[in-house]
mmCIF file of C-alpha atoms (C1' of nucleotides) in Angstrom:
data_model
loop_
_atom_site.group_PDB
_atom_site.id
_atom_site.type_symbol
_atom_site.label_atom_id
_atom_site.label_comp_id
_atom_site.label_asym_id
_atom_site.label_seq_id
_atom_site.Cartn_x
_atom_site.Cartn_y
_atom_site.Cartn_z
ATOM 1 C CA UNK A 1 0.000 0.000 0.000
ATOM 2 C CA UNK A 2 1.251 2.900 -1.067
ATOM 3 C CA UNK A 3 0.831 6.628 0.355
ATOM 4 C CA UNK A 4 -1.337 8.428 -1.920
ATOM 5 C CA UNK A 5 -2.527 12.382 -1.757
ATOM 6 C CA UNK A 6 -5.826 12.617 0.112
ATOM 7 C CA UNK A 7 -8.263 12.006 -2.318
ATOM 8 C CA UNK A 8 -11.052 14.996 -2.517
ATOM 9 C CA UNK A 9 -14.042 13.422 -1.550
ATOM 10 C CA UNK A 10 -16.101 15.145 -4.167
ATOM 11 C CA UNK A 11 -14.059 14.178 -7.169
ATOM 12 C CA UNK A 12 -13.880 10.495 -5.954
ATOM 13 C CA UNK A 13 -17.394 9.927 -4.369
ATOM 14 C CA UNK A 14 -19.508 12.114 -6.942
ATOM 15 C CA UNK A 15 -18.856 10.251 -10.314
ATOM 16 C CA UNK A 16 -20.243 7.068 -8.650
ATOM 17 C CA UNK A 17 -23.774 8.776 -7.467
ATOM 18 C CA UNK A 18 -23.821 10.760 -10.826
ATOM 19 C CA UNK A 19 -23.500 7.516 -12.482
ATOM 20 C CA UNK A 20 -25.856 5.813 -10.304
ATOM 21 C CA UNK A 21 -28.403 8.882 -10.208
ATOM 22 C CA UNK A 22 -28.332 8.135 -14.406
ATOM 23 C CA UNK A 23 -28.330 4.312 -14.081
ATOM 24 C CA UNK A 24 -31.245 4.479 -11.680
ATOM 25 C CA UNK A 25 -33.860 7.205 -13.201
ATOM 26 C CA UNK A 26 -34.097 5.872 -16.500
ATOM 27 C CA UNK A 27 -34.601 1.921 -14.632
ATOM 28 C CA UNK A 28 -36.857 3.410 -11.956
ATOM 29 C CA UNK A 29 -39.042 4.802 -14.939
ATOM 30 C CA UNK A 30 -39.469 1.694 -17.098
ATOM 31 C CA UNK A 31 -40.246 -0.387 -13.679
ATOM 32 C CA UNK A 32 -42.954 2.039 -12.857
ATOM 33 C CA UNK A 33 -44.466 1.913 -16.458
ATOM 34 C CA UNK A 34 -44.586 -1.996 -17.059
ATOM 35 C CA UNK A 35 -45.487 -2.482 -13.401
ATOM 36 C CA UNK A 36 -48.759 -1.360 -14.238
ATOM 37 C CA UNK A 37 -49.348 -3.367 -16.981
ATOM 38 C CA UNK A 38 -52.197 -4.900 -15.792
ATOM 39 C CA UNK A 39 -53.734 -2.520 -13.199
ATOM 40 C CA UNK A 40 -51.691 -3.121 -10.235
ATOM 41 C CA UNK A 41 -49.196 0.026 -9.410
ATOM 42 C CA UNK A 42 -45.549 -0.539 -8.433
ATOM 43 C CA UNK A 43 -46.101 0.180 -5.166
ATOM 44 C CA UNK A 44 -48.705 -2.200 -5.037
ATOM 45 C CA UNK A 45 -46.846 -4.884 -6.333
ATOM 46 C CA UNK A 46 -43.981 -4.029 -4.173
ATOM 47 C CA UNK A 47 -46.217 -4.705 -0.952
ATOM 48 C CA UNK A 48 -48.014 -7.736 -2.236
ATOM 49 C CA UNK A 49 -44.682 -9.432 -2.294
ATOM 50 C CA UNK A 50 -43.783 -8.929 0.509
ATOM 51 C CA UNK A 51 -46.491 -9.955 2.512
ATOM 52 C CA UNK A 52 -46.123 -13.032 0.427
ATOM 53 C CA UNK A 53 -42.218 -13.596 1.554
ATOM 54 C CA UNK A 54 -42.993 -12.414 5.160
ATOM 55 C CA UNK A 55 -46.267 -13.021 5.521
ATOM 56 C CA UNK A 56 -49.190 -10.853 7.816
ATOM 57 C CA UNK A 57 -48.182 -6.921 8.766
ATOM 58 C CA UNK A 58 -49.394 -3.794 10.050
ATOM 59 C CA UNK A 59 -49.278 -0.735 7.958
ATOM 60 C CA UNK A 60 -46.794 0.839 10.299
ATOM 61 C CA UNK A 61 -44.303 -1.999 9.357
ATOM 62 C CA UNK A 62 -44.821 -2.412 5.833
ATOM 63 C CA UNK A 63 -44.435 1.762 6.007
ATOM 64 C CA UNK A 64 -40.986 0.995 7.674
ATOM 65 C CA UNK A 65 -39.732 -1.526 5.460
ATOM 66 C CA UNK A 66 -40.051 0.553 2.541
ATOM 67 C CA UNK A 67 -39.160 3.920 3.800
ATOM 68 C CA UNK A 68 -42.290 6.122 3.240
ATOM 69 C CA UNK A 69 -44.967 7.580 5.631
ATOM 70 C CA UNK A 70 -47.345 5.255 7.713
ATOM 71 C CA UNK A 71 -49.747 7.673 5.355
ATOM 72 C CA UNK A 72 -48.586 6.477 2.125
ATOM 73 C CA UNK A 73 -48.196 3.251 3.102
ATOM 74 C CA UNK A 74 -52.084 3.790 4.161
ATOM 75 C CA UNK A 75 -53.291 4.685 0.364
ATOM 76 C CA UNK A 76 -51.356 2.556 -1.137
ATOM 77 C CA UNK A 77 -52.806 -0.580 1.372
ATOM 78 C CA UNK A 78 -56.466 0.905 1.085
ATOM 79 C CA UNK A 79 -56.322 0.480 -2.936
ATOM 80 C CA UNK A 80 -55.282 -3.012 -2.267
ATOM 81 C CA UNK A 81 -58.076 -3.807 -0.044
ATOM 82 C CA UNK A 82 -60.847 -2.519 -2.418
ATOM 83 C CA UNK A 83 -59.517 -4.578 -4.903
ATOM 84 C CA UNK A 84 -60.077 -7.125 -2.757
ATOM 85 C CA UNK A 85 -56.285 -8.296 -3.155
ATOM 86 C CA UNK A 86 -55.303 -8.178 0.783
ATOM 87 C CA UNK A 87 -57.815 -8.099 3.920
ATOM 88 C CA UNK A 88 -57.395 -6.849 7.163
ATOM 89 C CA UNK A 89 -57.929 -8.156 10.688
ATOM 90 C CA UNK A 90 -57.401 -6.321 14.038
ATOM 91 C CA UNK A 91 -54.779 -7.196 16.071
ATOM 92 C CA UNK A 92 -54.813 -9.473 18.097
ATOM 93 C CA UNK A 93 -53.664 -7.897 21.175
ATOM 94 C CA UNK A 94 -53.083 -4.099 20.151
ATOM 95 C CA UNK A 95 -55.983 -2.239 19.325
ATOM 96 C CA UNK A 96 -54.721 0.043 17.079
ATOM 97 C CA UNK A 97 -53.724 -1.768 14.812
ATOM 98 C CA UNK A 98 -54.599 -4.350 11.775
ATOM 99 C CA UNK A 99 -52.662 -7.257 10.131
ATOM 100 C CA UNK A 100 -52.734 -7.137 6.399
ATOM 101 C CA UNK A 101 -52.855 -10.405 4.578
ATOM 102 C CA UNK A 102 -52.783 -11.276 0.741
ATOM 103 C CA UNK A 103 -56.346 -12.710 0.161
ATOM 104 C CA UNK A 104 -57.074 -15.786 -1.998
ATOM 105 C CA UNK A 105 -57.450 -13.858 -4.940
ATOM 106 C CA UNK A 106 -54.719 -11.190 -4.052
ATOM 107 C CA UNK A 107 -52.362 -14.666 -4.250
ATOM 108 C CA UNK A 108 -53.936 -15.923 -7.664
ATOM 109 C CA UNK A 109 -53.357 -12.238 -9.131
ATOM 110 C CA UNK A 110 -49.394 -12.571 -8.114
ATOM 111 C CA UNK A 111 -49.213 -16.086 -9.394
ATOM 112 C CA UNK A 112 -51.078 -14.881 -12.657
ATOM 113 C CA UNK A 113 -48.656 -11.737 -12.831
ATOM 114 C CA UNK A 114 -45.411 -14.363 -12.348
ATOM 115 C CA UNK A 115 -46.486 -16.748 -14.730
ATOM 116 C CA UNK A 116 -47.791 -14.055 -17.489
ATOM 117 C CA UNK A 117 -43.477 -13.127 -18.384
ATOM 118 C CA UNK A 118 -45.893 -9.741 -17.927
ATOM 119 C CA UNK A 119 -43.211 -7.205 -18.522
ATOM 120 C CA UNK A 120 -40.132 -6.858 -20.891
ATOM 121 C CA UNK A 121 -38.042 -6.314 -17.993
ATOM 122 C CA UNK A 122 -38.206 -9.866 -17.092
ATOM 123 C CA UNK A 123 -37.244 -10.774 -20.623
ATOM 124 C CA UNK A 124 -34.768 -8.064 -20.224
ATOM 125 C CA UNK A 125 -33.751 -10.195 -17.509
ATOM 126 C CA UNK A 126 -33.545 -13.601 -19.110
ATOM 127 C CA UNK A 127 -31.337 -12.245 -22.153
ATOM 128 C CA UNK A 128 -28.842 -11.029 -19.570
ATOM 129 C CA UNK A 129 -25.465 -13.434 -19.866
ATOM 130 C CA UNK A 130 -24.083 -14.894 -16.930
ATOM 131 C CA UNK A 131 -21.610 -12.593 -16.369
ATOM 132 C CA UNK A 132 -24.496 -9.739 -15.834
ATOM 133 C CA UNK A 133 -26.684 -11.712 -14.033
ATOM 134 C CA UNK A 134 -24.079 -12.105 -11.724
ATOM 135 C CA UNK A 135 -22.745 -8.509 -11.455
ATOM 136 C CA UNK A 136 -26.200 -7.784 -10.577
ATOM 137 C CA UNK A 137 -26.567 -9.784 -8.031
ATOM 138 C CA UNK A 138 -23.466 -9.149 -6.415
ATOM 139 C CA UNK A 139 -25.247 -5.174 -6.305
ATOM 140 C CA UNK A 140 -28.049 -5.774 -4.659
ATOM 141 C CA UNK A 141 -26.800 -6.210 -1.180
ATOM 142 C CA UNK A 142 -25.638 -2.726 -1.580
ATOM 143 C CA UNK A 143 -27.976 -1.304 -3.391
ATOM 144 C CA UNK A 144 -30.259 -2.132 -0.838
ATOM 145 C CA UNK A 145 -27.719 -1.117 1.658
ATOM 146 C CA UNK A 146 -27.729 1.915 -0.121
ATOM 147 C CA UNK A 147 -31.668 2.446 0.218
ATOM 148 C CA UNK A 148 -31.976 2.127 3.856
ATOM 149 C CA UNK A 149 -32.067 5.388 5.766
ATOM 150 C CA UNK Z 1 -20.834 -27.395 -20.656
ATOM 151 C CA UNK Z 2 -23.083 -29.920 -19.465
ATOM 152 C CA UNK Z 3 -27.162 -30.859 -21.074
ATOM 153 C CA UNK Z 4 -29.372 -28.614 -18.145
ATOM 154 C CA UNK Z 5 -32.732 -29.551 -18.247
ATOM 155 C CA UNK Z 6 -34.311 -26.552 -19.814
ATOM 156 C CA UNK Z 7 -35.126 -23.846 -16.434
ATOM 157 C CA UNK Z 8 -38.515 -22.566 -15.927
ATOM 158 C CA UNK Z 9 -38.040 -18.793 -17.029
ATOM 159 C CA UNK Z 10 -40.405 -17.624 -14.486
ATOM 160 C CA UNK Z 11 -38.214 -19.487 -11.347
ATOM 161 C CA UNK Z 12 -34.728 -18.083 -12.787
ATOM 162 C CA UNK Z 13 -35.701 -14.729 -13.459
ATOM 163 C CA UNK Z 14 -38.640 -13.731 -10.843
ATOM 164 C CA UNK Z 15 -36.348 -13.666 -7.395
ATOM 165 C CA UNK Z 16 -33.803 -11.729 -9.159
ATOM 166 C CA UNK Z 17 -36.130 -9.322 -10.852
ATOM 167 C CA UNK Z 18 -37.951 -8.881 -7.370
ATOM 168 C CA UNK Z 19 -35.101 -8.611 -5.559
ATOM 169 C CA UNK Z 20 -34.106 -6.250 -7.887
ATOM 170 C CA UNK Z 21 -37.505 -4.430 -7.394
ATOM 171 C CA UNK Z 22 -37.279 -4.737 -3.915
ATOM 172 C CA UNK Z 23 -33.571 -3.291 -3.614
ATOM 173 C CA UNK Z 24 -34.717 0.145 -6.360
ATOM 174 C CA UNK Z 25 -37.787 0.865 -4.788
ATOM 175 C CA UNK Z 26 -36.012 2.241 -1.298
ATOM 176 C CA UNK Z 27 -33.042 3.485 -3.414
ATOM 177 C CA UNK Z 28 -35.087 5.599 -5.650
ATOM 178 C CA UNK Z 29 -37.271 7.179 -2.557
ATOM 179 C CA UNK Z 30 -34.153 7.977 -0.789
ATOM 180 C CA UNK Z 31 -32.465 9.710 -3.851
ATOM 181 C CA UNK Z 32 -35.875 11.179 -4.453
ATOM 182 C CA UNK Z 33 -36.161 12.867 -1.520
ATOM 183 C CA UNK Z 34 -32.512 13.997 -0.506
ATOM 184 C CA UNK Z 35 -32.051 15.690 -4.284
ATOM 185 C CA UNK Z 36 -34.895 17.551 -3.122
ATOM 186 C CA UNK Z 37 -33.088 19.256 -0.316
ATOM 187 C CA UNK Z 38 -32.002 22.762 -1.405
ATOM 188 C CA UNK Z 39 -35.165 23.156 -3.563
ATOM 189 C CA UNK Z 40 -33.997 21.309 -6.938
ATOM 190 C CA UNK Z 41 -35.753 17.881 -7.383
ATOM 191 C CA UNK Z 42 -34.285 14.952 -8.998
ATOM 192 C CA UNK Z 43 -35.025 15.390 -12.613
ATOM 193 C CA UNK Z 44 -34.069 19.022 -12.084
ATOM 194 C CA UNK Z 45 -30.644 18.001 -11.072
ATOM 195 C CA UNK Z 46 -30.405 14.707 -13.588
ATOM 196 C CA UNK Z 47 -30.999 17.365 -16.382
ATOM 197 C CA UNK Z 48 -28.526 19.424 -15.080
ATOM 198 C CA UNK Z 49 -25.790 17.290 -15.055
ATOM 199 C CA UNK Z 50 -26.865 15.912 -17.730
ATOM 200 C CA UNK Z 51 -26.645 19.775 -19.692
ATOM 201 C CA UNK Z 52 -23.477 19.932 -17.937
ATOM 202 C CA UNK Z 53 -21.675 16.606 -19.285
ATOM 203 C CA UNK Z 54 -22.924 16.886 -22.820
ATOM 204 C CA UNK Z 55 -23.631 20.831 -23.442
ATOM 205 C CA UNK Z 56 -26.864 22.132 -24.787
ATOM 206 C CA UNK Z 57 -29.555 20.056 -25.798
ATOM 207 C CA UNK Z 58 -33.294 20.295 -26.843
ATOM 208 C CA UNK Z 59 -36.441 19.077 -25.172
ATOM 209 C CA UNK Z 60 -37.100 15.882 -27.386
ATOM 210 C CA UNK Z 61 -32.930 15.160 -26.893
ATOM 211 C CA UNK Z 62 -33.445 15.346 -23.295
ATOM 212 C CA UNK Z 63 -37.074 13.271 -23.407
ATOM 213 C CA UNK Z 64 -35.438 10.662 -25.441
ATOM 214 C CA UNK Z 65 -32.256 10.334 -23.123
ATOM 215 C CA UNK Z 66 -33.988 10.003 -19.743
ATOM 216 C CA UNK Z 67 -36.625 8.011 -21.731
ATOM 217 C CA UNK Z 68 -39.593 10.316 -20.821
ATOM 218 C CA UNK Z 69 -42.289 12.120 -22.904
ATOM 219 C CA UNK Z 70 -41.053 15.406 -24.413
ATOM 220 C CA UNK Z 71 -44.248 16.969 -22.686
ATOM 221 C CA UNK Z 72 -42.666 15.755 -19.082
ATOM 222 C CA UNK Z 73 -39.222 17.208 -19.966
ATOM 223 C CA UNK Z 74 -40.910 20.173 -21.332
ATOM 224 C CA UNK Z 75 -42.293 20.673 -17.876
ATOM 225 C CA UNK Z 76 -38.826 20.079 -16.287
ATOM 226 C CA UNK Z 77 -37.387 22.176 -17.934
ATOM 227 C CA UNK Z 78 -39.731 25.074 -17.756
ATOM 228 C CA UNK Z 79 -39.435 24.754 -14.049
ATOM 229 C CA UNK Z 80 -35.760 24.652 -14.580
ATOM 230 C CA UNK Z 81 -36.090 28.184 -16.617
ATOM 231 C CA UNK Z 82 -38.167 29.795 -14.259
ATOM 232 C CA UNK Z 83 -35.478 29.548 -11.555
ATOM 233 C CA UNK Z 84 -33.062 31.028 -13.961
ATOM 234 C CA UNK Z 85 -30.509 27.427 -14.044
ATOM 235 C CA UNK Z 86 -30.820 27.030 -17.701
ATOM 236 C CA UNK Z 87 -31.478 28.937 -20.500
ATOM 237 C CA UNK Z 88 -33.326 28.457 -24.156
ATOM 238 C CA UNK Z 89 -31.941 29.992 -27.458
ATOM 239 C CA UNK Z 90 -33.844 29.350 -31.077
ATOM 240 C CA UNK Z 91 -32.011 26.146 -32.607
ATOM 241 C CA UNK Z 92 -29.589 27.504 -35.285
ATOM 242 C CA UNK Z 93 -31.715 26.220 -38.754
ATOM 243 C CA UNK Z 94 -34.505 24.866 -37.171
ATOM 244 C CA UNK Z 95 -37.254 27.274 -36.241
ATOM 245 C CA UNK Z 96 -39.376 24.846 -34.280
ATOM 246 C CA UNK Z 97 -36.598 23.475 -32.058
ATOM 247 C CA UNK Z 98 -34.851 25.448 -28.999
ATOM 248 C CA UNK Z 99 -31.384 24.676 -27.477
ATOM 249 C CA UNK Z 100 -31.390 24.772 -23.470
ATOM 250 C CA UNK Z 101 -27.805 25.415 -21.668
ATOM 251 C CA UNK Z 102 -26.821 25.687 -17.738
ATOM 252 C CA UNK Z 103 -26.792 29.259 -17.175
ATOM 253 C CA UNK Z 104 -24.064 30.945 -14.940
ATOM 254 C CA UNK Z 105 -26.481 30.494 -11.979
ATOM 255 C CA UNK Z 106 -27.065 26.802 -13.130
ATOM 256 C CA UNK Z 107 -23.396 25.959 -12.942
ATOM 257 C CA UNK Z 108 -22.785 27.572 -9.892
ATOM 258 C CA UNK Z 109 -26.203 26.149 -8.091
ATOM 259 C CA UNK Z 110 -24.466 22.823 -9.499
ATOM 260 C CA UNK Z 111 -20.770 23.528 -8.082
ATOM 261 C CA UNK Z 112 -22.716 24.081 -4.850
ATOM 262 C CA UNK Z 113 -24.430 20.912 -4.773
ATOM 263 C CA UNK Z 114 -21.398 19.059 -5.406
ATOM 264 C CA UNK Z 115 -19.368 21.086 -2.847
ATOM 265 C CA UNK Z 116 -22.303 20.522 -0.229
ATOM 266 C CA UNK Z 117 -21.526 16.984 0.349
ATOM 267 C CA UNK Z 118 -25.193 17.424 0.273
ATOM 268 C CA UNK Z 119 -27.040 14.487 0.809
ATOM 269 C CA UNK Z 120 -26.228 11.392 2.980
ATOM 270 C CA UNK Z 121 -26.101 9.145 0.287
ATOM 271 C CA UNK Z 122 -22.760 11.139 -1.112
ATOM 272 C CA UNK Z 123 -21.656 9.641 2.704
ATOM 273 C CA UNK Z 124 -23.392 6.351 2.614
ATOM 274 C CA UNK Z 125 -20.921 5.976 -0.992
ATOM 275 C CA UNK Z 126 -17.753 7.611 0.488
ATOM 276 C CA UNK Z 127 -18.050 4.872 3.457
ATOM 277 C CA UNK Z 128 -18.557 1.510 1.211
ATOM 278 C CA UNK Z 129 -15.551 -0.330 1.211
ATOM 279 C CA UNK Z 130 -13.358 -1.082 -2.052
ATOM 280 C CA UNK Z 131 -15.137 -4.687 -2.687
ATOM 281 C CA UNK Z 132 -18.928 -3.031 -2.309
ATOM 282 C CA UNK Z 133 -17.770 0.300 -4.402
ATOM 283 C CA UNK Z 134 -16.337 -2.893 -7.465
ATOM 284 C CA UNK Z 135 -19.777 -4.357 -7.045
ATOM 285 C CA UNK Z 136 -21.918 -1.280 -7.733
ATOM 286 C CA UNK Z 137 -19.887 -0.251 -10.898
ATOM 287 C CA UNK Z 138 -20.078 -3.422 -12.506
ATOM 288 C CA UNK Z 139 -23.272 -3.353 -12.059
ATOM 289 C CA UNK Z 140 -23.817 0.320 -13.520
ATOM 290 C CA UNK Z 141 -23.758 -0.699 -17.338
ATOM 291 C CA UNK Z 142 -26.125 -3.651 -16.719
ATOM 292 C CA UNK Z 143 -28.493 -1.273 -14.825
ATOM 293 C CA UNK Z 144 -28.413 1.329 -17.344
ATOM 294 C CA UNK Z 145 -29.371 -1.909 -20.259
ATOM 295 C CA UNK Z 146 -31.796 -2.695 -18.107
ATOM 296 C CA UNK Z 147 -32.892 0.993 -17.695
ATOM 297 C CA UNK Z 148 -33.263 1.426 -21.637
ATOM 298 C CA UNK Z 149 -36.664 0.737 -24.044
ATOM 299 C "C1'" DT H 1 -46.589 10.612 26.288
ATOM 300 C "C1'" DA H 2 -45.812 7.777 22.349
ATOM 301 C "C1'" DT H 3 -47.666 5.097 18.716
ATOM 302 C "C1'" DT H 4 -51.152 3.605 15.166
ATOM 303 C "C1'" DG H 5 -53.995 4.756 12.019
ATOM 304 C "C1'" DT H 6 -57.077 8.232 9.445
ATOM 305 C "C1'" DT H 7 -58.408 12.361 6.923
ATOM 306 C "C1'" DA H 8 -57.373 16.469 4.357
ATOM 307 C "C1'" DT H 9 -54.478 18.814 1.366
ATOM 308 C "C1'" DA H 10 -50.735 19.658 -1.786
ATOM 309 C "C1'" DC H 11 -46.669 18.829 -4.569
ATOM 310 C "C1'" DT H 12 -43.746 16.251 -8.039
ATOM 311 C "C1'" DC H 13 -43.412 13.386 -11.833
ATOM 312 C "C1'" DT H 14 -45.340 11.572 -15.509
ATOM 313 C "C1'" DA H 15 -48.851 10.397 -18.946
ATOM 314 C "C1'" DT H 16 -52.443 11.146 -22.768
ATOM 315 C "C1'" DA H 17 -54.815 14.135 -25.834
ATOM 316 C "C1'" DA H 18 -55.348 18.048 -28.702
ATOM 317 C "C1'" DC H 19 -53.254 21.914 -30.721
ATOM 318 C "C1'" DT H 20 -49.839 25.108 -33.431
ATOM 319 C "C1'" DA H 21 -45.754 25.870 -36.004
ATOM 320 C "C1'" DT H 22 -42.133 24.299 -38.761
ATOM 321 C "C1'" DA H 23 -39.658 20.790 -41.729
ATOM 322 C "C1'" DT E 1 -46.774 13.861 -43.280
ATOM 323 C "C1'" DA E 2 -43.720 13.944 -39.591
ATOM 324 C "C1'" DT E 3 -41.536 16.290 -35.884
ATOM 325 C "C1'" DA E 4 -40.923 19.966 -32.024
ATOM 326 C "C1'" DG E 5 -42.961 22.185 -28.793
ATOM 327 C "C1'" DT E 6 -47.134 23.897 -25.907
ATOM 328 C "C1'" DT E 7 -51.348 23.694 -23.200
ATOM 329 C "C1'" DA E 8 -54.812 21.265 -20.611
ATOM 330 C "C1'" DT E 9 -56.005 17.604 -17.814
ATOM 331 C "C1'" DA E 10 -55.464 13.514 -15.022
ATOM 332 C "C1'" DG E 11 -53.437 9.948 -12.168
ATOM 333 C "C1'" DA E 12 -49.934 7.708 -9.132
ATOM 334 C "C1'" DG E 13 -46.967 8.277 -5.387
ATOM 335 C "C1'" DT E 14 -45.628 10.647 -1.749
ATOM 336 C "C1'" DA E 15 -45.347 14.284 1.847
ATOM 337 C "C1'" DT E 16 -46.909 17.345 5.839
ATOM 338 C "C1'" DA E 17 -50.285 18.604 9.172
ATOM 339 C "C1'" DA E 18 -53.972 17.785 12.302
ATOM 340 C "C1'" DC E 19 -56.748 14.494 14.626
ATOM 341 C "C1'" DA E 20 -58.791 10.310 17.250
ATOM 342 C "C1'" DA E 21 -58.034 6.040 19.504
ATOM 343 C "C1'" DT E 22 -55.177 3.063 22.028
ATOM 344 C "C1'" DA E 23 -50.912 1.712 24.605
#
DNA sequence: TATTGTTATACTCTATAACTATA
DNA sequence: TATAGTTATAGAGTATAACAATA
């Protein structure tokens, strides 16, 4: 290791979030537009999946675990439950609150979405090579990293 | 190379598409919302940089490069006039197109930012180690294939 | 007092549609 | 006809503020 000059922060750490700022907009954009293919919003999709992997939650959680407002979270849950995709039950020993579930047909809907190859990004996804696929996946940790507060 | 039996599309390309989903959605909030502090939001400041990098450009240049309708980055950059940043001159031969360049205020308001060390995530990148800073640029041209139409 | 959830309101980003002007 | 830009309108996503109910 050899002694370098002090690096100026800005010159070293900016090109990386300009980059990513560019990389990210243009992604961000086409995931929000094929999302909702099919009448269910990003955000909704976002949820449903995860109370699929981790199964009932309260708004205040789901609000948490993807860094926006109990409020938002609130909307976004409410259009879910008139679509009669997830239900609600009060909880079972704090009356504030309510666990959200998927409901039967909330489930069907996600299978249906998975099996449809519904957007181009997943065949965006499939043409990848290996060597992308795995570059990508050696991101995420830190692009999720990245995203927490 | 060895016969695989063939893989189901949906169960090779659905976790890492989600997780890909999943790892964006926070990201994108989080840039969202810390370009916002000091009163430029985050197209504002893509556009900016993005004037800065590659000189002047017009509305349906800009629309086509962050991959959004010219009537969005029409509204951009009005906003982006209005505070004096950039500035619109009649395109050279063509009377129906304009040219839009950082003004003096732009590139200072720009310098600025930079200088600001203004958002946490310019932190969050300057404290990733050398292995997580390899991972995200790798990752950076698949992102920005996966980013375009 | 702190937390959960709700309601009301507003802003940003983006889209679609319809129009004018120029090529 | 096709393209560049504008204007009008709408919707999704999110935020802040103020409030009620419960812990």
């Amino acid at each position: 290791m050899t002694v370098r000059p002090p690096l100026e922060p800005d010159a070293a750490a900016d090109p990386l979030g300009e980059d990513l700022l560019r990389a990210i907009g243009p992604l961000m954009r086409r995931l929000r537009t094929e999302s909702n293919a099919g009448g269910l919003s990003w955000s909704q999709r976002v949820v449903m999946g995860r109370l699929t992997r981790e199964g009932a939650a309260t708004t205040a959680d789901l609000a948490r675990a993807e860094n926006v407002k109990p409020q938002s979270m609130g909307a976004t849950l409410a259009a879910l439950e008139g679509e009669g995709l997830v239900a609600r039950t009060p909880h079972p020993t704090d009356g504030r609150q309510f666990l959200y579930e998927l409901t039967e047909k909330g489930s069907a809907t996600r299978d249906e979405y998975r099996s449809l190859k519904r957007d181009r990004l997943a065949a965006a996804l499939t043409a990848l090579d290996e060597e992308e696929i795995a570059a990508l996946r050696a991101a995420l940790p830190v692009l999720r990293h990245l995203g927490e507060n």
